[in-house]
Coordinates of C-alpha atoms and ligand atoms in Angstrom, one line a residue:
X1 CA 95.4 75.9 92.4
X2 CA 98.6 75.9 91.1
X3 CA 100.5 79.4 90.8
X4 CA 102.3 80.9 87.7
X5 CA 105.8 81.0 87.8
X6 CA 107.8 83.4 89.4
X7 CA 109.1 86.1 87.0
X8 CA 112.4 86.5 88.1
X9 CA 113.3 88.5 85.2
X10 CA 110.5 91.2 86.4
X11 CA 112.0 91.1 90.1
X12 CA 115.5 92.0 89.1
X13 CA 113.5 95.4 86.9
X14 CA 112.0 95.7 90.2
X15 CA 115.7 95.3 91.9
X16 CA 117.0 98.1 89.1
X17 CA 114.1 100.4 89.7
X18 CA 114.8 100.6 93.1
X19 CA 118.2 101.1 93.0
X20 CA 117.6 103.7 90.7
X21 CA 115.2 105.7 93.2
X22 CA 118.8 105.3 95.7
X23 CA 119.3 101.9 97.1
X24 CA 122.4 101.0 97.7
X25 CA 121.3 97.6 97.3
X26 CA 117.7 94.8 97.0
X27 CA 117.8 91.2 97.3
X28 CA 114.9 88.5 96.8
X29 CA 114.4 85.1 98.0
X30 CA 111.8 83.0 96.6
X31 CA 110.9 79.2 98.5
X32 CA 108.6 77.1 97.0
X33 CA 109.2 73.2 98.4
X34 CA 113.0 71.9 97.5
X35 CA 113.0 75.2 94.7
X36 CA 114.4 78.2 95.5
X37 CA 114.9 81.4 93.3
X38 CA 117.6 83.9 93.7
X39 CA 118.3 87.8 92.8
X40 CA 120.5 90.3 94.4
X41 CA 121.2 93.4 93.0
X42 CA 123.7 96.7 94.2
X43 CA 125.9 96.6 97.1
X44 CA 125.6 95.4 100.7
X45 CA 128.3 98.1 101.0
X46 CA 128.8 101.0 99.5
X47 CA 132.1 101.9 101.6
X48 CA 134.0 98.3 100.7
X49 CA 131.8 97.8 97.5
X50 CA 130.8 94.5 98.5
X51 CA 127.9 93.1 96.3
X52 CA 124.7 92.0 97.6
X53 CA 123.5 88.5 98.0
X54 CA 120.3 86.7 99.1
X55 CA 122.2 85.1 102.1
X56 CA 122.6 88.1 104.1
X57 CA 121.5 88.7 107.3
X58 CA 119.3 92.4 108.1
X59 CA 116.9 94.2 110.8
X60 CA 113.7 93.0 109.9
X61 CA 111.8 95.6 111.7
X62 CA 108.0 95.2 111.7
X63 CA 108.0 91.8 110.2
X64 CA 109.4 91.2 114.0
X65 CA 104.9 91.9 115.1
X66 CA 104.5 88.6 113.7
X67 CA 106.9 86.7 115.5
X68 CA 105.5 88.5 118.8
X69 CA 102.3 87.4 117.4
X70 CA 103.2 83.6 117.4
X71 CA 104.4 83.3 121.0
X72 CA 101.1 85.3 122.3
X73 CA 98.6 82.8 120.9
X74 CA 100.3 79.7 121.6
X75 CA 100.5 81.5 125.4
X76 CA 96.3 82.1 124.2
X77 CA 96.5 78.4 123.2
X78 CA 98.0 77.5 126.7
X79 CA 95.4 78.9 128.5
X80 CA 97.4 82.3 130.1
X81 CA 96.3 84.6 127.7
X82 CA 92.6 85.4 127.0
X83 CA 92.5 87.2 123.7
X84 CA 89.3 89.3 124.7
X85 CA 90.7 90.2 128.2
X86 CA 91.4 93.2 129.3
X87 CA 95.1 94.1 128.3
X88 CA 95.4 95.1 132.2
X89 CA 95.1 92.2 133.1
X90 CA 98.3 91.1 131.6
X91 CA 100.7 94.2 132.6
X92 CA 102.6 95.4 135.2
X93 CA 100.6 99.0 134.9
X94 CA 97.7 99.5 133.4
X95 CA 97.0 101.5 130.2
X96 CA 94.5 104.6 130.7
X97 CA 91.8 102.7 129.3
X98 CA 90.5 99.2 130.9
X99 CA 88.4 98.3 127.6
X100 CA 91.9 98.0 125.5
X101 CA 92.0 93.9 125.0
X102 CA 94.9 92.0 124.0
X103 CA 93.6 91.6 120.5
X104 CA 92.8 95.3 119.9
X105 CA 96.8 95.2 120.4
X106 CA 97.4 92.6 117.8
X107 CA 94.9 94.1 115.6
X108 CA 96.2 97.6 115.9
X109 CA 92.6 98.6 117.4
X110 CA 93.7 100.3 120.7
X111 CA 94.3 103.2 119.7
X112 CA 97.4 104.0 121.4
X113 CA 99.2 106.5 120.1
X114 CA 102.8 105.9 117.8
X115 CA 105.3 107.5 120.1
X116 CA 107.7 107.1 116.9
X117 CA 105.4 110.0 115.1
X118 CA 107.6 112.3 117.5
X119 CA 110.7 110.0 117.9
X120 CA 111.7 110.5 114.5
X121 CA 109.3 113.4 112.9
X122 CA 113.4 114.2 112.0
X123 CA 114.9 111.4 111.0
X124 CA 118.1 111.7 111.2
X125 CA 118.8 113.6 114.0
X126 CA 115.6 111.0 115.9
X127 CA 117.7 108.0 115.1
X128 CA 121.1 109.4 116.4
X129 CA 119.2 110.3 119.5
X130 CA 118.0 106.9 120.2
X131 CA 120.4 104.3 118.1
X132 CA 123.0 103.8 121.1
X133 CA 119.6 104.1 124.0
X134 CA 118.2 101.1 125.6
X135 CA 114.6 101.6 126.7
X136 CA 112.1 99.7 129.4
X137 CA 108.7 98.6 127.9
X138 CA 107.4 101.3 130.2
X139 CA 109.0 103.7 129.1
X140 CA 108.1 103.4 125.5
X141 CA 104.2 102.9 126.6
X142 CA 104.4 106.4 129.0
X143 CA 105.7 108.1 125.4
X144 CA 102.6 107.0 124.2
X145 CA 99.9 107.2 127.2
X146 CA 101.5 111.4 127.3
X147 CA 99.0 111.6 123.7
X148 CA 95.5 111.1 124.1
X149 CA 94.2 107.8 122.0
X150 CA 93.8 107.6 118.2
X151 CA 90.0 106.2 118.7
X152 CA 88.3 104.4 121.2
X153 CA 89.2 100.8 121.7
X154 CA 88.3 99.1 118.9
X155 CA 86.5 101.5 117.0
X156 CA 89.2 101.7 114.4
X157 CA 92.3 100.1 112.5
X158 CA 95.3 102.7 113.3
X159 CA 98.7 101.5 113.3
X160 CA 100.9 101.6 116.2
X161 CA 104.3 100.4 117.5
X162 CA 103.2 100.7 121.1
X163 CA 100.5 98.1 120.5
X164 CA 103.3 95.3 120.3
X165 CA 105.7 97.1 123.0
X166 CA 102.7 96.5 124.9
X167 CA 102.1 93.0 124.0
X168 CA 106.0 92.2 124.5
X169 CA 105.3 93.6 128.5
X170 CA 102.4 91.3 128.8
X171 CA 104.4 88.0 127.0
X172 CA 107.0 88.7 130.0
X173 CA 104.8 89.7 132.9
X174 CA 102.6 86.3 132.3
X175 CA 105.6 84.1 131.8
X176 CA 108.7 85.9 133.7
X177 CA 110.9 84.8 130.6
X178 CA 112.3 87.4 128.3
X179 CA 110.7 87.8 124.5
X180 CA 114.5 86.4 122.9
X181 CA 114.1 83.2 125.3
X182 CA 110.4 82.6 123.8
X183 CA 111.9 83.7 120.6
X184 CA 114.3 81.6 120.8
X185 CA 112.5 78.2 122.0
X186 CA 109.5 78.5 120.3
X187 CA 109.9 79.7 117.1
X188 CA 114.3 80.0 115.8
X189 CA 114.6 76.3 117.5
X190 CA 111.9 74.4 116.6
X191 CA 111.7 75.9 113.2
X192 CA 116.1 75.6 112.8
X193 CA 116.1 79.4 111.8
X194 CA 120.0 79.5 112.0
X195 CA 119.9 83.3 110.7
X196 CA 117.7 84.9 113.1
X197 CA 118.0 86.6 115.9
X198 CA 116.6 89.2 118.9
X199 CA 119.8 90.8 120.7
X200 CA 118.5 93.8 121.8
X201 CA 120.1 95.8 123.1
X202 CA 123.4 94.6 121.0
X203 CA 123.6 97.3 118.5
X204 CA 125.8 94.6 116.0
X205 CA 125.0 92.1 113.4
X206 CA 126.9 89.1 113.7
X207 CA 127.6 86.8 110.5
X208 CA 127.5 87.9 106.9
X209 CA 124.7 91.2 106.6
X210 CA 123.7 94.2 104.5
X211 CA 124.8 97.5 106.1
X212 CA 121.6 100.0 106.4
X213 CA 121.6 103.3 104.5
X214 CA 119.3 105.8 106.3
X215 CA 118.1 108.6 103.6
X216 CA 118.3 112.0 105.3
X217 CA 115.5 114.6 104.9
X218 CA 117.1 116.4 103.1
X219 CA 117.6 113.9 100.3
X220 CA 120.6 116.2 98.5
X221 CA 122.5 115.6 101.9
X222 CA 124.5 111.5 101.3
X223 CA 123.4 108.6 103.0
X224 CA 124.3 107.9 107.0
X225 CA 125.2 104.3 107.9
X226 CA 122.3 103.4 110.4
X227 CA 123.5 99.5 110.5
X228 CA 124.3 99.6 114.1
X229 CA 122.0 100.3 116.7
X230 CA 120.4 98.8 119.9
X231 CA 116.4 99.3 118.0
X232 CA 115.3 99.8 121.8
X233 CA 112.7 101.8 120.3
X234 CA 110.9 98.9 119.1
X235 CA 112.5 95.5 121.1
X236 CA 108.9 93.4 120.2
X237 CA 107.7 95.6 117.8
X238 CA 110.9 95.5 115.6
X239 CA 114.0 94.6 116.9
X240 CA 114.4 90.6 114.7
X241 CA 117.1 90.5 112.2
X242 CA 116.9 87.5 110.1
X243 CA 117.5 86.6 106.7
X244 CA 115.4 85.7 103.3
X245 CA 115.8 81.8 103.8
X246 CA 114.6 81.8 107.8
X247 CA 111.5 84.6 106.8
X248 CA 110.7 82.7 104.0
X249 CA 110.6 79.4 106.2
X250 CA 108.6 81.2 109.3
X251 CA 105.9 82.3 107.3
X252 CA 105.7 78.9 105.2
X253 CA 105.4 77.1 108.8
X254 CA 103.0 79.8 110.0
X255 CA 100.5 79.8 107.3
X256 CA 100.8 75.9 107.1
X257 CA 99.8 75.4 110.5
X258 CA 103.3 74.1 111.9
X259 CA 103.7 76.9 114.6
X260 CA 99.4 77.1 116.1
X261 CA 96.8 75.2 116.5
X262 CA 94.0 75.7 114.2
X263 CA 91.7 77.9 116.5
X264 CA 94.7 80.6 117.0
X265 CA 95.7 80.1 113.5
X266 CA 92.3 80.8 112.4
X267 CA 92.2 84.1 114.8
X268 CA 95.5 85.5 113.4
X269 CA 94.3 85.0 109.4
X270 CA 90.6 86.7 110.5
X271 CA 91.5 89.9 107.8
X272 CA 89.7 92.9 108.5
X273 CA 90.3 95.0 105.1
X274 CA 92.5 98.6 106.1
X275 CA 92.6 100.0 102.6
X276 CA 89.8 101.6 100.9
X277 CA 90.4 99.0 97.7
X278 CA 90.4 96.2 99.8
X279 CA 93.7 95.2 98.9
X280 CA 95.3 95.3 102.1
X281 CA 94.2 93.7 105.1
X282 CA 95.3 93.0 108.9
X283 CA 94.7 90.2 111.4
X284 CA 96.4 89.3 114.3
X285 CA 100.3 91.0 113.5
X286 CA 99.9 89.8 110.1
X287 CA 99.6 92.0 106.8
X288 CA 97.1 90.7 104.1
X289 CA 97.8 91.9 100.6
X290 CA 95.7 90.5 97.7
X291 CA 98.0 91.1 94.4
X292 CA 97.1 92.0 90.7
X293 CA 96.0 88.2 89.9
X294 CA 94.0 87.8 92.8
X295 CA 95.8 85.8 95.1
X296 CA 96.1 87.1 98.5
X297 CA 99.9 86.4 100.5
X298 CA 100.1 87.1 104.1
X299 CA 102.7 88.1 105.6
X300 CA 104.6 91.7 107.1
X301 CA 106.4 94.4 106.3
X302 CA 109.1 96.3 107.6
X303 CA 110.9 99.3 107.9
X304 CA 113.5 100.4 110.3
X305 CA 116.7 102.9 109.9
X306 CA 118.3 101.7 106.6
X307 CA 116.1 98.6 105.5
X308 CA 112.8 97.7 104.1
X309 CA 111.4 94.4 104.1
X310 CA 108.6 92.6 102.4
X311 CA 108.1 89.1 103.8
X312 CA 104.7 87.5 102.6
X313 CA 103.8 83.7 101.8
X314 CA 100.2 82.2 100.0
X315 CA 97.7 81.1 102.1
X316 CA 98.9 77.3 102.5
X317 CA 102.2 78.6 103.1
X318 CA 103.8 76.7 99.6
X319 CA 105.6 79.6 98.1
X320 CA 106.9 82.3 100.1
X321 CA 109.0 85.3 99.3
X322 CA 111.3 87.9 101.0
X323 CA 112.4 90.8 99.4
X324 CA 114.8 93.7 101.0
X325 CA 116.5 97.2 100.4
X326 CA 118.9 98.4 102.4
X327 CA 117.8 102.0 102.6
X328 CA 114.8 103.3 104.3
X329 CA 113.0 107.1 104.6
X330 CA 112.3 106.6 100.9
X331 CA 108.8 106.1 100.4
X332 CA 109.7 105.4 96.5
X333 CA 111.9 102.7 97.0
X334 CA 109.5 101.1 99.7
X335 CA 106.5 101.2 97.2
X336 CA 109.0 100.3 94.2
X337 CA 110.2 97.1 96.5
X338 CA 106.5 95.8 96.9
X339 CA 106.4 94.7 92.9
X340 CA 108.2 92.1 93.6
X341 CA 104.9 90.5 95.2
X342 CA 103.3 90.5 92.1
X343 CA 106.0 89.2 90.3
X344 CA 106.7 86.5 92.3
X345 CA 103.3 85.4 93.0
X346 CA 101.8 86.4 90.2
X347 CA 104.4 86.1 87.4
X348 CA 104.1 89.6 86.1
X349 CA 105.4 92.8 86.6
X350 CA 102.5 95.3 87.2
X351 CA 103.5 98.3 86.0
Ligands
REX401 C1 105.6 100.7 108.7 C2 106.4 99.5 109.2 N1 106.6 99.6 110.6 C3 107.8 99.1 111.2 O1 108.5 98.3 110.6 C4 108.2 99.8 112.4 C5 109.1 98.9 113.3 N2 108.9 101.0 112.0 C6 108.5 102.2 112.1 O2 107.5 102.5 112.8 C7 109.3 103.3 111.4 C8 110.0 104.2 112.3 C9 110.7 105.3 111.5 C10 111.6 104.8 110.4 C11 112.3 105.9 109.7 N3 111.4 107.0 109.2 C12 111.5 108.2 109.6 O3 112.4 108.6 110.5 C13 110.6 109.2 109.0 N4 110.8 110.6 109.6 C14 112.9 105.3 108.4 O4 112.3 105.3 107.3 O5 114.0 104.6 108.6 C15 105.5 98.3 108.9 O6 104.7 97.8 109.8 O7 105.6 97.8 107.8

């Protein structure tokens, strides 16, 4: 079935909205075959007043779970991984509780608790405490394994950055290879993603990027440049930066079979529904979201200091989109930015 057009028109109200509610800046990239639609709003920054355009380059944050999620099955599909193993198995030391698998890691089902509840239950001064830090795997899974668990394994759907530090520890115990090398050679090679990268702990951005406006607190206070920082904090679970054009291809070659075989790529699109209205779902490190006209995109979201992402393509990967703010710790702007899935799936603008 053939899709309405993208209302482009409704994702630069979107754009305006947001911008309105304080971001500095929003851009959206649409892909659908050799057609590609274009809207960038506000600044990519606010100190040199330099506008925003699609082409820049930003931290992706949690959109970084799926690319975590790519190189684990194909290890699954390779025969070193056993999806309903133990997660012991894979790691260097073992999690308090044997009956965690790998997939209650990819399904956020562990329960493992968020260490970044505490990390930055105040934001501002979290981040400045952690933005120049470079943490071991371990020592982002001890922050966690200090709380008891959310639930029992798999009893329940609660979200958690320490399931994907976790599943970063096991992808390089198995292999003895580094995340960026699997990164790099499985997924930004083959798929020519000249825009994205993992150079943790390099707190820069090379190339042409949106600088990242953390809102503080106490939101009459202005907002604090958060572009540079090592995201340590989150390495598997959040540390990509990339660009509209490369998200928009990785999900497009994800969801149309070019990056698993058919038995992993049937695992990772198994949705189990996390909202009460249905409407949003969860795999394997992939977000389900079915919009206002009834088709469902998959896809991830992000958010880490001073950006928000939406990254989300149909189900045979034809038309994807990628929209980003460069502002986070405003829960307005986030919920404002996730319009432009209906408009550019759907052709309208929901509200
Ligand atoms: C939810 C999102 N998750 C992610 O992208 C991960 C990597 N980010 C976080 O867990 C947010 C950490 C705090 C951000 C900070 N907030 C605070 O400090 C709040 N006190 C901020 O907004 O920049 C996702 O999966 O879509």
């Amino acid at each position: 079935p053939s899709l309405p057009a993208p209302d482009v028109a409704a994702v630069a109200e979107v754009h305006r909205t947001a911008l309105s509610q304080g971001a500095p800046g929003a851009l959206t990239r649409i892909d659908e075959g050799p057609r590609s639609y274009h809207v960038a709003t506000g600044e990519a920054d606010t100190a040199a007043h330099t506008p925003m355009d699609t082409g820049r380059r930003f931290r992706v944050g949690s959109v970084s779970k799926t690319f975590t999620t790519v190189v684990l099955l194909q290890l699954v599909a390779e025969g070193k991984v056993d999806l309903d193993a133990p997660a012991n198995r894979y790691l260097p030391e073992p999690l308090p509780d044997e009956r965690i698998t790998v997939r209650h890691l990819l399904s956020h089902r562990s329960g493992l608790y968020d260490y970044t509840n505490d990390m930055f239950h105040n934001t501002v001064p979290g981040f400045e405490a952690v933005r120049n830090k470079v943490f071991s795997y371990q020592e982002l899974i001890d922050l966690s394994t200090a709380k008891p668990l959310n639930n029992a394994p798999g009893a329940a759907y609660s979200y958690s950055n320490t399931n994907f530090v976790a599943l970063g520890a096991i992808i390089e115990h198995v292999t003895g290879t580094p995340v960026a090398t699997h990164y790099q050679r499985r997924i930004f090679v083959p798929l020519r993603l000249k825009n994205t990268s993992y150079v943790h702990p390099r707190t820069t951005i090379s190339g042409t990027y949106a600088r990242g406006y953390l809102r503080q607190d106490d939101t009459t206070l202005p907002l604090v440049d958060s572009t540079e920082q090592t995201v340590s904090w989150a390495q598997s679970a959040g540390a990509v930066i990339s660009n509209a054009k490369d998200l928009n291809r990785f999900f497009s070659a994800l969801l149309s079979g070019k990056l698993l075989p058919e038995e992993q790529l049937r695992e990772m699109t198994t949705m189990v529904p996390v909202t009460a209205d249905g409407k949003q779902s969860y795999g394997l490190g992939l977000r389900g979201r079915t919009l206002s006209c009834g088709t469902t995109v998959y896809g991830h979201t992000g958010t880490v200091q001073g950006y928000y992402t939406y990254a989300f393509t149909t189900s045979d990967g034809r038309r994807s989109m990628t929209s980003s703010a460069n502002t986070s710790n405003n829960g307005t702007v986030n919920t404002t930015l996730g319009a432009t899935l209906d408009a550019s799936f759907c052709g309208t603008d929901p509200a």
